[in-house]
Short mmCIF file of C-alpha atoms and ligand atoms in Angstrom, two decimals:
data_model
loop_
_atom_site.label_atom_id
_atom_site.label_comp_id
_atom_site.label_asym_id
_atom_site.label_seq_id
_atom_site.Cartn_x
_atom_site.Cartn_y
_atom_site.Cartn_z
CA UNK A 1 213.54 154.67 69.37
CA UNK A 2 215.77 154.58 72.46
CA UNK A 3 215.37 151.44 74.52
CA UNK A 4 216.26 151.71 78.20
CA UNK A 5 213.54 149.84 80.05
CA UNK A 6 211.88 146.65 78.83
CA UNK A 7 208.95 145.35 80.92
CA UNK A 8 207.67 141.78 80.97
CA UNK A 9 203.97 142.18 81.73
CA UNK A 10 202.59 139.80 84.34
CA UNK A 11 199.86 138.57 81.93
CA UNK A 12 202.46 136.33 80.27
CA UNK A 13 202.10 134.17 83.41
CA UNK A 14 199.21 132.47 81.61
CA UNK A 15 201.85 130.81 79.40
CA UNK A 16 205.10 130.79 81.44
CA UNK A 17 206.52 132.42 84.58
CA UNK A 18 207.45 136.04 83.67
CA UNK A 19 210.68 135.78 85.71
CA UNK A 20 211.93 132.98 83.39
CA UNK A 21 211.80 135.37 80.44
CA UNK A 22 213.29 138.25 82.46
CA UNK A 23 216.22 135.95 83.41
CA UNK A 24 216.60 134.76 79.84
CA UNK A 25 216.88 138.37 78.62
CA UNK A 26 218.99 139.62 81.55
CA UNK A 27 222.11 139.96 79.38
CA UNK A 28 220.48 142.46 77.01
CA UNK A 29 221.88 146.00 77.12
CA UNK A 30 218.58 147.27 78.61
CA UNK A 31 216.97 147.03 82.06
CA UNK A 32 214.54 144.10 82.00
CA UNK A 33 211.96 143.65 84.76
CA UNK A 34 208.63 141.99 85.45
CA UNK A 35 205.85 144.60 85.66
CA UNK A 36 202.15 144.87 86.50
CA UNK A 37 199.68 147.31 84.98
CA UNK A 38 201.08 150.20 87.02
CA UNK A 39 204.60 149.64 85.66
CA UNK A 40 203.75 149.88 81.94
CA UNK A 41 204.19 153.61 81.33
CA UNK A 42 207.64 153.64 82.99
CA UNK A 43 208.89 151.31 80.19
CA UNK A 44 209.97 151.98 76.62
CA UNK A 45 208.93 148.50 75.53
CA UNK A 46 206.57 145.86 76.92
CA UNK A 47 206.36 142.12 76.28
CA UNK A 48 202.81 140.99 76.97
CA UNK A 49 200.01 138.52 76.44
CA UNK A 50 197.11 140.89 77.09
CA UNK A 51 196.42 144.33 75.73
CA UNK A 52 196.30 147.30 78.10
CA UNK A 53 195.50 150.88 77.07
CA UNK A 54 198.61 152.07 78.93
CA UNK A 55 200.82 150.51 76.21
CA UNK A 56 199.78 153.40 73.96
CA UNK A 57 202.40 155.36 75.93
CA UNK A 58 205.33 153.06 75.23
CA UNK A 59 207.32 152.81 71.98
CA UNK A 60 207.20 149.10 71.26
CA UNK A 61 204.88 146.26 72.31
CA UNK A 62 205.70 142.60 71.70
CA UNK A 63 202.89 140.03 71.80
CA UNK A 64 203.96 136.60 73.04
CA UNK A 65 201.18 135.17 70.86
CA UNK A 66 201.05 135.00 67.07
CA UNK A 67 197.43 136.14 67.00
CA UNK A 68 197.15 139.88 67.68
CA UNK A 69 193.44 140.22 66.96
CA UNK A 70 192.83 141.70 70.42
CA UNK A 71 195.20 144.63 69.83
CA UNK A 72 193.68 147.86 68.40
CA UNK A 73 195.89 148.42 65.33
CA UNK A 74 194.53 151.91 64.55
CA UNK A 75 195.02 153.24 68.09
CA UNK A 76 198.57 151.83 68.21
CA UNK A 77 199.41 153.36 64.86
CA UNK A 78 197.95 156.76 65.84
CA UNK A 79 200.01 156.65 69.05
CA UNK A 80 203.16 155.73 67.09
CA UNK A 81 203.55 152.39 68.91
CA UNK A 82 205.28 149.53 67.10
CA UNK A 83 203.57 146.13 67.54
CA UNK A 84 205.45 142.88 66.89
CA UNK A 85 204.11 139.34 67.32
CA UNK A 86 205.42 135.83 67.93
CA UNK A 87 204.53 134.15 64.67
CA UNK A 88 207.12 131.67 63.44
CA UNK A 89 207.59 129.65 66.65
CA UNK A 90 204.45 127.50 66.82
CA UNK A 91 204.97 125.14 63.90
CA UNK A 92 206.12 122.06 65.80
CA UNK A 93 204.06 122.56 68.97
CA UNK A 94 200.76 123.09 67.20
CA UNK A 95 201.68 120.49 64.57
CA UNK A 96 202.17 117.86 67.27
CA UNK A 97 198.98 118.88 69.08
CA UNK A 98 197.00 118.47 65.85
CA UNK A 99 198.71 115.12 65.19
CA UNK A 100 197.64 114.14 68.73
CA UNK A 101 194.01 115.02 68.02
CA UNK A 102 194.03 113.01 64.78
CA UNK A 103 195.71 110.01 66.42
CA UNK A 104 193.17 110.20 69.22
CA UNK A 105 190.32 110.00 66.73
CA UNK A 106 191.94 107.26 64.66
CA UNK A 107 193.17 105.13 67.61
CA UNK A 108 190.19 106.04 69.89
CA UNK A 109 192.41 107.30 72.73
CA UNK A 110 189.81 109.80 73.95
CA UNK A 111 187.35 106.88 74.40
CA UNK A 112 189.89 104.99 76.50
CA UNK A 113 190.54 108.01 78.73
CA UNK A 114 186.78 108.56 79.17
CA UNK A 115 186.26 104.85 80.00
CA UNK A 116 189.18 104.86 82.42
CA UNK A 117 187.50 107.63 84.43
CA UNK A 118 184.63 105.17 84.98
CA UNK A 119 186.94 102.11 85.52
CA UNK A 120 185.19 100.59 82.50
CA UNK A 121 186.89 97.91 80.33
CA UNK A 122 185.27 98.59 76.99
CA UNK A 123 186.76 98.03 73.55
CA UNK A 124 185.84 100.16 70.57
CA UNK A 125 183.33 98.93 68.00
CA UNK A 126 185.15 96.70 65.49
CA UNK A 127 184.98 99.36 62.78
CA UNK A 128 185.66 102.47 64.89
CA UNK A 129 189.47 102.50 64.84
CA UNK A 130 191.44 103.29 61.71
CA UNK A 131 194.93 104.38 60.64
CA UNK A 132 196.06 107.71 59.23
CA UNK A 133 198.16 106.84 56.13
CA UNK A 134 196.17 107.61 53.01
CA UNK A 135 193.60 109.72 54.88
CA UNK A 136 193.08 113.25 53.60
CA UNK A 137 193.26 116.60 55.40
CA UNK A 138 192.65 120.16 54.26
CA UNK A 139 194.63 122.82 56.13
CA UNK A 140 193.10 126.30 55.84
CA UNK A 141 195.89 128.88 56.20
CA UNK A 142 199.39 127.85 55.09
CA UNK A 143 201.54 130.06 57.36
CA UNK A 144 203.62 128.91 60.33
CA UNK A 145 200.85 126.81 61.89
CA UNK A 146 199.63 125.42 58.59
CA UNK A 147 203.06 124.35 57.36
CA UNK A 148 203.94 122.92 60.80
CA UNK A 149 200.72 120.90 60.78
CA UNK A 150 201.46 119.71 57.23
CA UNK A 151 204.97 118.64 58.13
CA UNK A 152 203.87 116.69 61.21
CA UNK A 153 200.84 115.06 59.56
CA UNK A 154 202.83 114.40 56.39
CA UNK A 155 205.18 112.29 58.52
CA UNK A 156 202.16 110.21 59.56
CA UNK A 157 201.19 109.55 55.96
CA UNK A 158 198.27 111.97 55.78
CA UNK A 159 197.57 113.32 52.32
CA UNK A 160 197.49 117.12 52.60
CA UNK A 161 195.91 119.94 50.70
CA UNK A 162 196.01 123.60 51.64
CA UNK A 163 193.89 126.71 51.25
CA UNK A 164 195.52 130.13 51.00
CA UNK A 165 194.58 133.46 49.52
CA UNK A 166 196.70 133.16 46.36
CA UNK A 167 196.33 129.44 45.67
CA UNK A 168 200.06 129.28 44.84
CA UNK A 169 201.88 126.01 45.72
CA UNK A 170 203.40 125.53 49.20
CA UNK A 171 205.95 122.81 50.05
CA UNK A 172 204.35 119.97 52.02
CA UNK A 173 200.92 120.35 50.40
CA UNK A 174 199.88 118.19 47.45
CA UNK A 175 197.34 120.64 46.20
CA UNK A 176 196.67 124.26 47.13
CA UNK A 177 193.35 126.02 46.57
CA UNK A 178 192.71 129.77 46.51
CA UNK A 179 190.39 130.73 49.36
CA UNK A 180 187.47 131.49 47.04
CA UNK A 181 187.38 127.70 46.48
CA UNK A 182 187.20 126.90 50.22
CA UNK A 183 183.95 124.92 50.05
CA UNK A 184 185.31 122.78 47.24
CA UNK A 185 188.60 122.22 49.09
CA UNK A 186 186.92 120.98 52.28
CA UNK A 187 184.18 118.94 50.59
CA UNK A 188 185.84 115.54 50.26
CA UNK A 189 188.49 115.31 53.01
CA UNK A 190 188.37 113.46 56.33
CA UNK A 191 189.96 116.24 58.38
CA UNK A 192 189.57 120.02 58.07
CA UNK A 193 192.15 121.97 60.09
CA UNK A 194 191.88 125.72 60.62
CA UNK A 195 195.10 127.74 60.97
CA UNK A 196 194.19 131.24 59.72
CA UNK A 197 194.45 134.45 61.77
CA UNK A 198 191.20 136.07 62.93
CA UNK A 199 190.56 139.07 60.67
CA UNK A 200 187.46 140.77 59.25
CA UNK A 201 187.80 138.38 56.32
CA UNK A 202 188.04 135.17 58.38
CA UNK A 203 185.42 136.02 61.03
CA UNK A 204 182.86 133.14 60.91
CA UNK A 205 184.59 131.72 57.81
CA UNK A 206 183.38 128.34 59.06
CA UNK A 207 179.61 128.70 59.13
CA UNK A 208 176.62 126.44 58.46
CA UNK A 209 177.46 126.37 54.73
CA UNK A 210 181.01 125.19 55.41
CA UNK A 211 179.86 122.40 57.75
CA UNK A 212 177.20 121.47 55.19
CA UNK A 213 179.92 121.20 52.53
CA UNK A 214 182.04 118.82 54.65
CA UNK A 215 181.62 115.03 54.65
CA UNK A 216 179.48 113.77 57.49
CA UNK A 217 182.29 111.42 58.55
CA UNK A 218 184.82 114.28 58.65
CA UNK A 219 186.48 115.75 61.74
CA UNK A 220 186.87 119.50 62.22
CA UNK A 221 189.95 120.91 64.01
CA UNK A 222 190.32 124.55 65.13
CA UNK A 223 193.66 125.71 66.53
CA UNK A 224 193.33 129.27 65.16
CA UNK A 225 190.84 131.55 66.94
CA UNK A 226 187.32 130.83 68.18
CA UNK A 227 185.59 133.49 66.11
CA UNK A 228 186.84 132.04 62.82
CA UNK A 229 184.01 129.59 63.52
CA UNK A 230 180.31 130.25 63.95
CA UNK A 231 180.21 128.12 67.11
CA UNK A 232 176.41 127.62 67.27
CA UNK A 233 176.53 126.40 63.64
CA UNK A 234 179.30 123.94 64.58
CA UNK A 235 177.29 122.70 67.57
CA UNK A 236 174.23 122.22 65.33
CA UNK A 237 176.29 120.24 62.81
CA UNK A 238 177.74 118.02 65.55
CA UNK A 239 174.33 117.44 67.15
CA UNK A 240 172.84 116.55 63.75
CA UNK A 241 175.67 114.03 63.09
CA UNK A 242 176.55 116.10 60.02
CA UNK A 243 180.20 115.82 61.21
CA UNK A 244 182.03 112.92 62.89
CA UNK A 245 183.54 115.12 65.58
CA UNK A 246 185.81 118.04 66.37
CA UNK A 247 188.99 118.96 68.22
CA UNK A 248 188.86 122.54 69.48
CA UNK A 249 191.58 124.53 71.21
CA UNK A 250 189.95 127.94 70.82
CA UNK A 251 186.41 129.21 71.38
CA UNK A 252 184.25 132.27 70.80
CA UNK A 253 184.21 132.75 74.57
CA UNK A 254 187.23 131.70 76.67
CA UNK A 255 187.23 130.02 79.10
CA UNK A 256 184.59 127.88 77.36
CA UNK A 257 181.44 128.42 79.48
CA UNK A 258 180.55 125.51 81.73
CA UNK A 259 177.14 125.11 80.07
CA UNK A 260 178.55 124.76 76.54
CA UNK A 261 177.27 121.52 74.96
CA UNK A 262 180.77 121.02 73.51
CA UNK A 263 182.05 119.82 76.91
CA UNK A 264 179.74 116.82 76.92
CA UNK A 265 180.10 115.49 73.36
CA UNK A 266 181.84 112.10 73.04
CA UNK A 267 183.47 112.95 69.72
CA UNK A 268 184.65 116.43 70.71
CA UNK A 269 188.06 117.04 72.24
CA UNK A 270 188.26 120.34 74.14
CA UNK A 271 191.66 121.80 75.02
CA UNK A 272 192.03 125.11 76.88
CA UNK A 273 193.84 127.25 74.27
CA UNK A 274 197.18 125.54 74.86
CA UNK A 275 197.97 123.94 71.48
CA UNK A 276 201.28 125.85 71.37
CA UNK A 277 202.34 125.27 74.98
CA UNK A 278 205.88 124.06 75.57
CA UNK A 279 208.34 124.49 78.42
CA UNK A 280 210.56 126.23 75.84
CA UNK A 281 207.97 128.94 75.14
CA UNK A 282 209.81 131.69 77.03
CA UNK A 283 213.00 130.90 75.10
CA UNK A 284 211.22 130.83 71.72
CA UNK A 285 209.46 134.15 72.26
CA UNK A 286 212.55 135.58 74.03
CA UNK A 287 214.63 134.93 70.92
CA UNK A 288 212.29 137.14 68.89
CA UNK A 289 212.56 139.92 71.48
CA UNK A 290 216.36 139.58 71.54
CA UNK A 291 216.50 139.70 67.74
CA UNK A 292 214.48 142.91 67.73
CA UNK A 293 216.60 144.56 70.44
CA UNK A 294 219.64 143.74 68.28
CA UNK A 295 217.94 145.16 65.21
CA UNK A 296 217.06 148.36 67.07
CA UNK A 297 220.74 148.80 67.89
CA UNK A 298 221.80 148.37 64.27
CA UNK A 299 218.90 150.41 62.90
CA UNK A 300 217.26 147.52 61.04
CA UNK A 301 213.53 146.98 60.56
CA UNK A 302 211.71 145.03 63.28
CA UNK A 303 211.24 141.27 62.77
CA UNK A 304 207.54 140.20 62.87
CA UNK A 305 206.31 143.79 62.80
CA UNK A 306 202.50 144.02 62.59
CA UNK A 307 201.90 147.76 63.23
P1 NAD L 1 201.15 133.21 60.02
O1 NAD L 1 201.05 134.67 59.77
O2 NAD L 1 202.46 132.53 59.92
O3 NAD L 1 200.15 132.43 59.05
C1 NAD L 1 198.82 132.81 58.79
C2 NAD L 1 198.52 132.45 57.35
O4 NAD L 1 197.13 132.63 57.08
C3 NAD L 1 199.28 133.33 56.37
O5 NAD L 1 199.88 132.51 55.40
C4 NAD L 1 198.19 134.21 55.76
O6 NAD L 1 198.47 134.59 54.45
C5 NAD L 1 197.01 133.27 55.84
N1 NAD L 1 195.71 133.93 55.71
C6 NAD L 1 195.32 135.12 56.23
N2 NAD L 1 194.05 135.38 55.89
C7 NAD L 1 193.63 134.34 55.13
C8 NAD L 1 192.41 134.03 54.47
N3 NAD L 1 191.37 134.87 54.52
N4 NAD L 1 192.33 132.86 53.80
C9 NAD L 1 193.37 132.02 53.72
N5 NAD L 1 194.57 132.26 54.32
C10 NAD L 1 194.68 133.42 55.02
O7 NAD L 1 200.51 132.98 61.46
P2 NAD L 1 200.64 131.65 62.34
O8 NAD L 1 201.78 131.77 63.26
O9 NAD L 1 200.52 130.48 61.45
O10 NAD L 1 199.32 131.78 63.23
C11 NAD L 1 198.04 131.80 62.61
C12 NAD L 1 196.98 132.08 63.65
O11 NAD L 1 196.82 130.94 64.48
C13 NAD L 1 197.34 133.22 64.59
O12 NAD L 1 196.91 134.45 64.06
C14 NAD L 1 196.61 132.85 65.85
O13 NAD L 1 195.32 133.43 65.85
C15 NAD L 1 196.48 131.35 65.79
N6 NAD L 1 197.38 130.66 66.75
C16 NAD L 1 196.83 129.90 67.71
C17 NAD L 1 197.63 129.23 68.61
C18 NAD L 1 197.04 128.38 69.70
O14 NAD L 1 197.59 128.28 70.77
N7 NAD L 1 195.94 127.72 69.46
C19 NAD L 1 199.03 129.37 68.54
C20 NAD L 1 199.58 130.15 67.52
C21 NAD L 1 198.73 130.79 66.62
#
């Protein structure tokens, strides 16, 4: 694989200005430029947020996201295109976002913001606020996001358990369950936090049975992908008070449609798929690209290779 032209696809603008990344990588021994759809096939490699069929004609595609569920693995493989992703950089950002959701629920911050919009001086019910130390959370998926969430919540005194395929121990988690014991693992905790990739196996992993298994005073947090959750089943559970609430960064349809009942629920926090946002994002993802350009030069395997 000979790398002469590296394109930064304009779709990355949804996360940071493409020119910031182009500047950051300007010292690489390849020509780096910001490109639109019509510039893809003139490149050897493309850094992108969105998938375009034209990337089947380049040699290497780097996704600025960790989740690559929207890329067609078989077509890329058939076309001999290498796909790498940005897993490994979202531990602290997503960990802090999840800590923010939990602190909002425990300290009632979302109520205060809602009241402020109405210029309403209204204190919470005497028994609504609580503190996090000693509360329990189950993190489903113990990769970068999961361990970042565990580290951040662990610092706030939350008691953590994890769910992973093998069930083997992971630092930061008191107890780890194999994923065939998911319903048992989520049954008696106050927070369930989803951090698995979207795959055939995890599609609608959280369905009516999962919400039924959870405590009715438990909060559900999804920072993974919308389709890991059967969203109508979640809405039913919230409407039936079978859950205390939810914090959702990702949805089956994005942007979340204006008529979704999730927008209007007092105990639901909606964020627009930005749990991992940081002004350092272009540097964090740029470092992975730089590492792989270096590896190409020395003939080493790609870092974070998916296809
Ligand atoms: P990662 O590869 O580091 O971790 C994923 C973990 O999930 C791995 O440990 C894997 O073994 C595990 N896993 C896979 N299938 C499983 C299953 N069926 N049951 C239990 N565990 C399973 O990836 P990551 O960087 O932690 O990201 C995870 C996902 O989170 C991404 O694929 C992406 O969809 C999503 N994500 C969302 C945001 C956001 O902005 N909201 C940001 C980053 C990542």
